[in-house]
PDB file of C-alpha atoms in Angstrom:
ATOM      1  CA  UNK A   1    -141.395   8.314 -16.012  1.00  0.00           C
ATOM      2  CA  UNK A   2    -140.885   4.826 -14.260  1.00  0.00           C
ATOM      3  CA  UNK A   3    -137.511   3.615 -14.498  1.00  0.00           C
ATOM      4  CA  UNK A   4    -137.157  -0.108 -14.440  1.00  0.00           C
ATOM      5  CA  UNK A   5    -134.123  -1.439 -12.529  1.00  0.00           C
ATOM      6  CA  UNK A   6    -133.222  -4.060 -15.432  1.00  0.00           C
ATOM      7  CA  UNK A   7    -132.417  -4.196 -18.674  1.00  0.00           C
ATOM      8  CA  UNK A   8    -134.933  -5.584 -21.599  1.00  0.00           C
ATOM      9  CA  UNK A   9    -132.785  -8.569 -21.843  1.00  0.00           C
ATOM     10  CA  UNK A  10    -133.727  -9.702 -18.149  1.00  0.00           C
ATOM     11  CA  UNK A  11    -137.521  -8.680 -18.827  1.00  0.00           C
ATOM     12  CA  UNK A  12    -137.356 -11.644 -21.505  1.00  0.00           C
ATOM     13  CA  UNK A  13    -136.147 -14.232 -18.783  1.00  0.00           C
ATOM     14  CA  UNK A  14    -138.819 -12.419 -16.431  1.00  0.00           C
ATOM     15  CA  UNK A  15    -141.519 -12.439 -19.011  1.00  0.00           C
ATOM     16  CA  UNK A  16    -140.870 -16.228 -19.986  1.00  0.00           C
ATOM     17  CA  UNK A  17    -140.776 -17.522 -16.163  1.00  0.00           C
ATOM     18  CA  UNK A  18    -144.225 -16.235 -15.513  1.00  0.00           C
ATOM     19  CA  UNK A  19    -145.962 -16.830 -18.342  1.00  0.00           C
ATOM     20  CA  UNK A  20    -144.261 -20.772 -18.392  1.00  0.00           C
ATOM     21  CA  UNK A  21    -145.367 -20.469 -14.058  1.00  0.00           C
ATOM     22  CA  UNK A  22    -148.702 -19.694 -14.957  1.00  0.00           C
ATOM     23  CA  UNK A  23    -149.354 -22.014 -17.920  1.00  0.00           C
ATOM     24  CA  UNK A  24    -147.420 -24.764 -15.529  1.00  0.00           C
ATOM     25  CA  UNK A  25    -150.294 -23.949 -12.769  1.00  0.00           C
ATOM     26  CA  UNK A  26    -153.142 -23.577 -14.885  1.00  0.00           C
ATOM     27  CA  UNK A  27    -152.622 -27.047 -16.355  1.00  0.00           C
ATOM     28  CA  UNK A  28    -151.804 -28.687 -13.421  1.00  0.00           C
ATOM     29  CA  UNK A  29    -154.979 -27.345 -11.318  1.00  0.00           C
ATOM     30  CA  UNK A  30    -156.915 -28.722 -14.503  1.00  0.00           C
ATOM     31  CA  UNK A  31    -155.664 -31.521 -14.366  1.00  0.00           C
ATOM     32  CA  UNK A  32    -153.513 -31.942 -16.665  1.00  0.00           C
ATOM     33  CA  UNK A  33    -150.231 -33.133 -14.882  1.00  0.00           C
ATOM     34  CA  UNK A  34    -148.573 -34.175 -18.144  1.00  0.00           C
ATOM     35  CA  UNK A  35    -148.918 -31.390 -19.805  1.00  0.00           C
ATOM     36  CA  UNK A  36    -148.106 -29.588 -16.913  1.00  0.00           C
ATOM     37  CA  UNK A  37    -144.907 -31.191 -17.032  1.00  0.00           C
ATOM     38  CA  UNK A  38    -144.271 -30.774 -20.904  1.00  0.00           C
ATOM     39  CA  UNK A  39    -145.166 -27.056 -19.863  1.00  0.00           C
ATOM     40  CA  UNK A  40    -142.332 -26.995 -17.280  1.00  0.00           C
ATOM     41  CA  UNK A  41    -139.885 -28.702 -19.612  1.00  0.00           C
ATOM     42  CA  UNK A  42    -140.916 -26.353 -22.028  1.00  0.00           C
ATOM     43  CA  UNK A  43    -140.134 -23.388 -19.800  1.00  0.00           C
ATOM     44  CA  UNK A  44    -137.264 -24.184 -18.335  1.00  0.00           C
ATOM     45  CA  UNK A  45    -135.841 -24.845 -21.856  1.00  0.00           C
ATOM     46  CA  UNK A  46    -136.415 -21.413 -22.712  1.00  0.00           C
ATOM     47  CA  UNK A  47    -135.169 -19.875 -19.495  1.00  0.00           C
ATOM     48  CA  UNK A  48    -131.824 -21.535 -19.815  1.00  0.00           C
ATOM     49  CA  UNK A  49    -131.444 -20.727 -23.783  1.00  0.00           C
ATOM     50  CA  UNK A  50    -132.708 -16.984 -22.658  1.00  0.00           C
ATOM     51  CA  UNK A  51    -129.800 -17.272 -19.704  1.00  0.00           C
ATOM     52  CA  UNK A  52    -127.268 -18.506 -22.339  1.00  0.00           C
ATOM     53  CA  UNK A  53    -127.603 -15.863 -24.833  1.00  0.00           C
ATOM     54  CA  UNK A  54    -127.396 -12.949 -22.200  1.00  0.00           C
ATOM     55  CA  UNK A  55    -124.004 -14.052 -20.941  1.00  0.00           C
ATOM     56  CA  UNK A  56    -123.145 -14.755 -24.512  1.00  0.00           C
ATOM     57  CA  UNK A  57    -123.905 -11.107 -25.295  1.00  0.00           C
ATOM     58  CA  UNK A  58    -121.815  -9.749 -22.006  1.00  0.00           C
ATOM     59  CA  UNK A  59    -118.997 -11.848 -22.529  1.00  0.00           C
ATOM     60  CA  UNK A  60    -118.193 -11.343 -26.023  1.00  0.00           C
ATOM     61  CA  UNK A  61    -114.456 -12.454 -27.171  1.00  0.00           C
ATOM     62  CA  UNK A  62    -112.414 -13.365 -30.178  1.00  0.00           C
ATOM     63  CA  UNK A  63    -111.495 -16.975 -30.523  1.00  0.00           C
ATOM     64  CA  UNK A  64    -108.873 -16.722 -33.551  1.00  0.00           C
ATOM     65  CA  UNK A  65    -107.867 -19.843 -35.670  1.00  0.00           C
ATOM     66  CA  UNK A  66    -105.415 -20.431 -38.196  1.00  0.00           C
ATOM     67  CA  UNK A  67    -105.138 -23.155 -40.424  1.00  0.00           C
ATOM     68  CA  UNK A  68    -103.013 -24.290 -43.707  1.00  0.00           C
ATOM     69  CA  UNK A  69    -104.560 -24.233 -46.864  1.00  0.00           C
ATOM     70  CA  UNK A  70    -105.226 -27.276 -48.624  1.00  0.00           C
ATOM     71  CA  UNK A  71    -102.396 -26.300 -51.508  1.00  0.00           C
ATOM     72  CA  UNK A  72    -100.007 -25.501 -48.861  1.00  0.00           C
ATOM     73  CA  UNK A  73     -99.503 -21.578 -50.133  1.00  0.00           C
ATOM     74  CA  UNK A  74    -101.721 -20.033 -47.728  1.00  0.00           C
ATOM     75  CA  UNK A  75    -102.297 -19.154 -43.869  1.00  0.00           C
ATOM     76  CA  UNK A  76    -106.395 -19.179 -43.260  1.00  0.00           C
ATOM     77  CA  UNK A  77    -107.101 -17.051 -40.995  1.00  0.00           C
ATOM     78  CA  UNK A  78    -110.615 -16.996 -39.184  1.00  0.00           C
ATOM     79  CA  UNK A  79    -112.034 -15.223 -36.681  1.00  0.00           C
ATOM     80  CA  UNK A  80    -114.474 -17.943 -34.569  1.00  0.00           C
ATOM     81  CA  UNK A  81    -115.686 -15.982 -31.682  1.00  0.00           C
ATOM     82  CA  UNK A  82    -118.164 -12.962 -31.256  1.00  0.00           C
ATOM     83  CA  UNK A  83    -116.017 -10.182 -31.039  1.00  0.00           C
ATOM     84  CA  UNK A  84    -114.429  -8.777 -33.531  1.00  0.00           C
ATOM     85  CA  UNK A  85    -110.264  -8.805 -32.850  1.00  0.00           C
ATOM     86  CA  UNK A  86    -108.940  -5.243 -33.990  1.00  0.00           C
ATOM     87  CA  UNK A  87    -104.758  -4.229 -34.433  1.00  0.00           C
ATOM     88  CA  UNK A  88    -103.848  -8.488 -35.612  1.00  0.00           C
ATOM     89  CA  UNK A  89    -100.264  -8.616 -36.662  1.00  0.00           C
ATOM     90  CA  UNK A  90     -99.440 -12.322 -37.906  1.00  0.00           C
ATOM     91  CA  UNK A  91     -95.612 -13.280 -37.718  1.00  0.00           C
ATOM     92  CA  UNK A  92     -94.412 -16.595 -39.275  1.00  0.00           C
ATOM     93  CA  UNK A  93     -91.642 -18.097 -38.828  1.00  0.00           C
ATOM     94  CA  UNK A  94     -89.094 -18.040 -41.515  1.00  0.00           C
ATOM     95  CA  UNK A  95     -90.875 -15.122 -42.942  1.00  0.00           C
ATOM     96  CA  UNK A  96     -89.561 -11.701 -42.116  1.00  0.00           C
ATOM     97  CA  UNK A  97     -92.046  -9.324 -43.188  1.00  0.00           C
ATOM     98  CA  UNK A  98     -95.579  -9.856 -40.447  1.00  0.00           C
ATOM     99  CA  UNK A  99     -99.122  -8.900 -41.921  1.00  0.00           C
ATOM    100  CA  UNK A 100    -101.128  -6.862 -40.650  1.00  0.00           C
ATOM    101  CA  UNK A 101    -105.108  -6.741 -40.441  1.00  0.00           C
ATOM    102  CA  UNK A 102    -106.693  -3.227 -38.590  1.00  0.00           C
ATOM    103  CA  UNK A 103    -110.324  -5.774 -37.583  1.00  0.00           C
ATOM    104  CA  UNK A 104    -111.009  -9.166 -37.978  1.00  0.00           C
ATOM    105  CA  UNK A 105    -114.949  -9.254 -37.598  1.00  0.00           C
ATOM    106  CA  UNK A 106    -116.385 -12.661 -36.374  1.00  0.00           C
ATOM    107  CA  UNK A 107    -117.145 -15.771 -38.890  1.00  0.00           C
ATOM    108  CA  UNK A 108    -114.710 -14.125 -41.249  1.00  0.00           C
ATOM    109  CA  UNK A 109    -111.894 -15.865 -42.957  1.00  0.00           C
ATOM    110  CA  UNK A 110    -108.431 -13.934 -44.284  1.00  0.00           C
ATOM    111  CA  UNK A 111    -106.150 -15.940 -46.136  1.00  0.00           C
ATOM    112  CA  UNK A 112    -102.497 -14.469 -46.086  1.00  0.00           C
ATOM    113  CA  UNK A 113    -100.644 -15.643 -49.008  1.00  0.00           C
ATOM    114  CA  UNK A 114     -97.214 -17.200 -48.469  1.00  0.00           C
ATOM    115  CA  UNK A 115     -93.621 -16.280 -50.637  1.00  0.00           C
ATOM    116  CA  UNK A 116     -93.605 -20.156 -51.107  1.00  0.00           C
ATOM    117  CA  UNK A 117     -94.965 -23.387 -50.625  1.00  0.00           C
ATOM    118  CA  UNK A 118     -94.059 -24.674 -47.431  1.00  0.00           C
ATOM    119  CA  UNK A 119     -94.494 -28.362 -45.595  1.00  0.00           C
ATOM    120  CA  UNK A 120     -95.092 -26.756 -41.635  1.00  0.00           C
ATOM    121  CA  UNK A 121     -94.959 -23.447 -40.494  1.00  0.00           C
ATOM    122  CA  UNK A 122     -95.125 -22.115 -36.712  1.00  0.00           C
ATOM    123  CA  UNK A 123     -97.565 -18.601 -36.661  1.00  0.00           C
ATOM    124  CA  UNK A 124     -97.756 -16.303 -34.033  1.00  0.00           C
ATOM    125  CA  UNK A 125    -100.731 -14.313 -33.990  1.00  0.00           C
ATOM    126  CA  UNK A 126    -101.264 -11.219 -31.908  1.00  0.00           C
ATOM    127  CA  UNK A 127    -104.832  -9.356 -31.728  1.00  0.00           C
ATOM    128  CA  UNK A 128    -106.360  -7.015 -29.087  1.00  0.00           C
ATOM    129  CA  UNK A 129    -110.051  -6.377 -27.892  1.00  0.00           C
ATOM    130  CA  UNK A 130    -111.415  -2.901 -27.886  1.00  0.00           C
ATOM    131  CA  UNK A 131    -108.990  -0.980 -25.299  1.00  0.00           C
ATOM    132  CA  UNK A 132    -107.596  -4.019 -23.248  1.00  0.00           C
ATOM    133  CA  UNK A 133    -103.981  -5.387 -23.396  1.00  0.00           C
ATOM    134  CA  UNK A 134    -102.822  -7.301 -26.464  1.00  0.00           C
ATOM    135  CA  UNK A 135    -103.005 -11.139 -26.513  1.00  0.00           C
ATOM    136  CA  UNK A 136    -101.233 -13.887 -28.684  1.00  0.00           C
ATOM    137  CA  UNK A 137    -101.525 -16.836 -29.640  1.00  0.00           C
ATOM    138  CA  UNK A 138     -99.249 -19.478 -31.081  1.00  0.00           C
ATOM    139  CA  UNK A 139    -100.093 -21.886 -34.243  1.00  0.00           C
ATOM    140  CA  UNK A 140     -98.233 -25.035 -35.794  1.00  0.00           C
ATOM    141  CA  UNK A 141     -99.476 -25.488 -39.509  1.00  0.00           C
ATOM    142  CA  UNK A 142     -99.469 -28.124 -41.555  1.00  0.00           C
ATOM    143  CA  UNK A 143     -97.693 -31.223 -38.851  1.00  0.00           C
ATOM    144  CA  UNK A 144     -98.743 -34.499 -38.857  1.00  0.00           C
ATOM    145  CA  UNK A 145     -99.475 -36.382 -36.208  1.00  0.00           C
ATOM    146  CA  UNK A 146     -99.117 -40.386 -37.013  1.00  0.00           C
ATOM    147  CA  UNK A 147    -103.040 -41.787 -36.471  1.00  0.00           C
ATOM    148  CA  UNK A 148    -103.389 -43.522 -33.703  1.00  0.00           C
ATOM    149  CA  UNK A 149    -104.663 -47.165 -33.249  1.00  0.00           C
ATOM    150  CA  UNK A 150    -108.265 -46.847 -31.340  1.00  0.00           C
ATOM    151  CA  UNK A 151    -108.166 -50.571 -30.416  1.00  0.00           C
ATOM    152  CA  UNK A 152    -104.443 -50.194 -29.150  1.00  0.00           C
ATOM    153  CA  UNK A 153    -104.425 -51.553 -25.681  1.00  0.00           C
ATOM    154  CA  UNK A 154    -102.861 -49.589 -23.284  1.00  0.00           C
ATOM    155  CA  UNK A 155    -101.377 -52.390 -21.444  1.00  0.00           C
ATOM    156  CA  UNK A 156     -99.867 -55.035 -24.005  1.00  0.00           C
ATOM    157  CA  UNK A 157    -101.380 -57.738 -22.880  1.00  0.00           C
ATOM    158  CA  UNK A 158    -101.687 -61.534 -23.960  1.00  0.00           C
ATOM    159  CA  UNK A 159     -98.560 -60.816 -26.857  1.00  0.00           C
ATOM    160  CA  UNK A 160    -100.254 -57.796 -28.483  1.00  0.00           C
ATOM    161  CA  UNK A 161     -97.805 -56.633 -31.288  1.00  0.00           C
ATOM    162  CA  UNK A 162     -97.818 -53.676 -33.425  1.00  0.00           C
ATOM    163  CA  UNK A 163     -98.366 -54.888 -37.283  1.00  0.00           C
TER     164      UNK A 163
END
């Protein structure tokens, strides 16, 4: 049996490239330069999207996000990445017991109930991806920064005053 040196994803990229190039050349030799230009733009777009999806599948990793709920009684933990996070441990400043989650799947939010309502909180999330070393990320939740005025000049000229 014939063994191909590339996987099926590379086969899709090569198929798009050959079909797109062939269609472009066919249209060009039929004196349809505008349609050939459109075909080459569509082919390039399809090739780029196939290469990006192949790269994203090859480099899958979790992206952990944390936030406080609107009533400030829960921590909302979400994995916005493309891979599952395993052995997740969440520790919060001022709270003795950490939370443990065995596996946090992609695009899966989890709510962790706080013992009391808080105004601000510092949370550290430690997780592992398969057999790699554990990673840690700290979040400062609930602290509101004052809203910046987009029209405030960087260098106050001409007697500009804060109101």
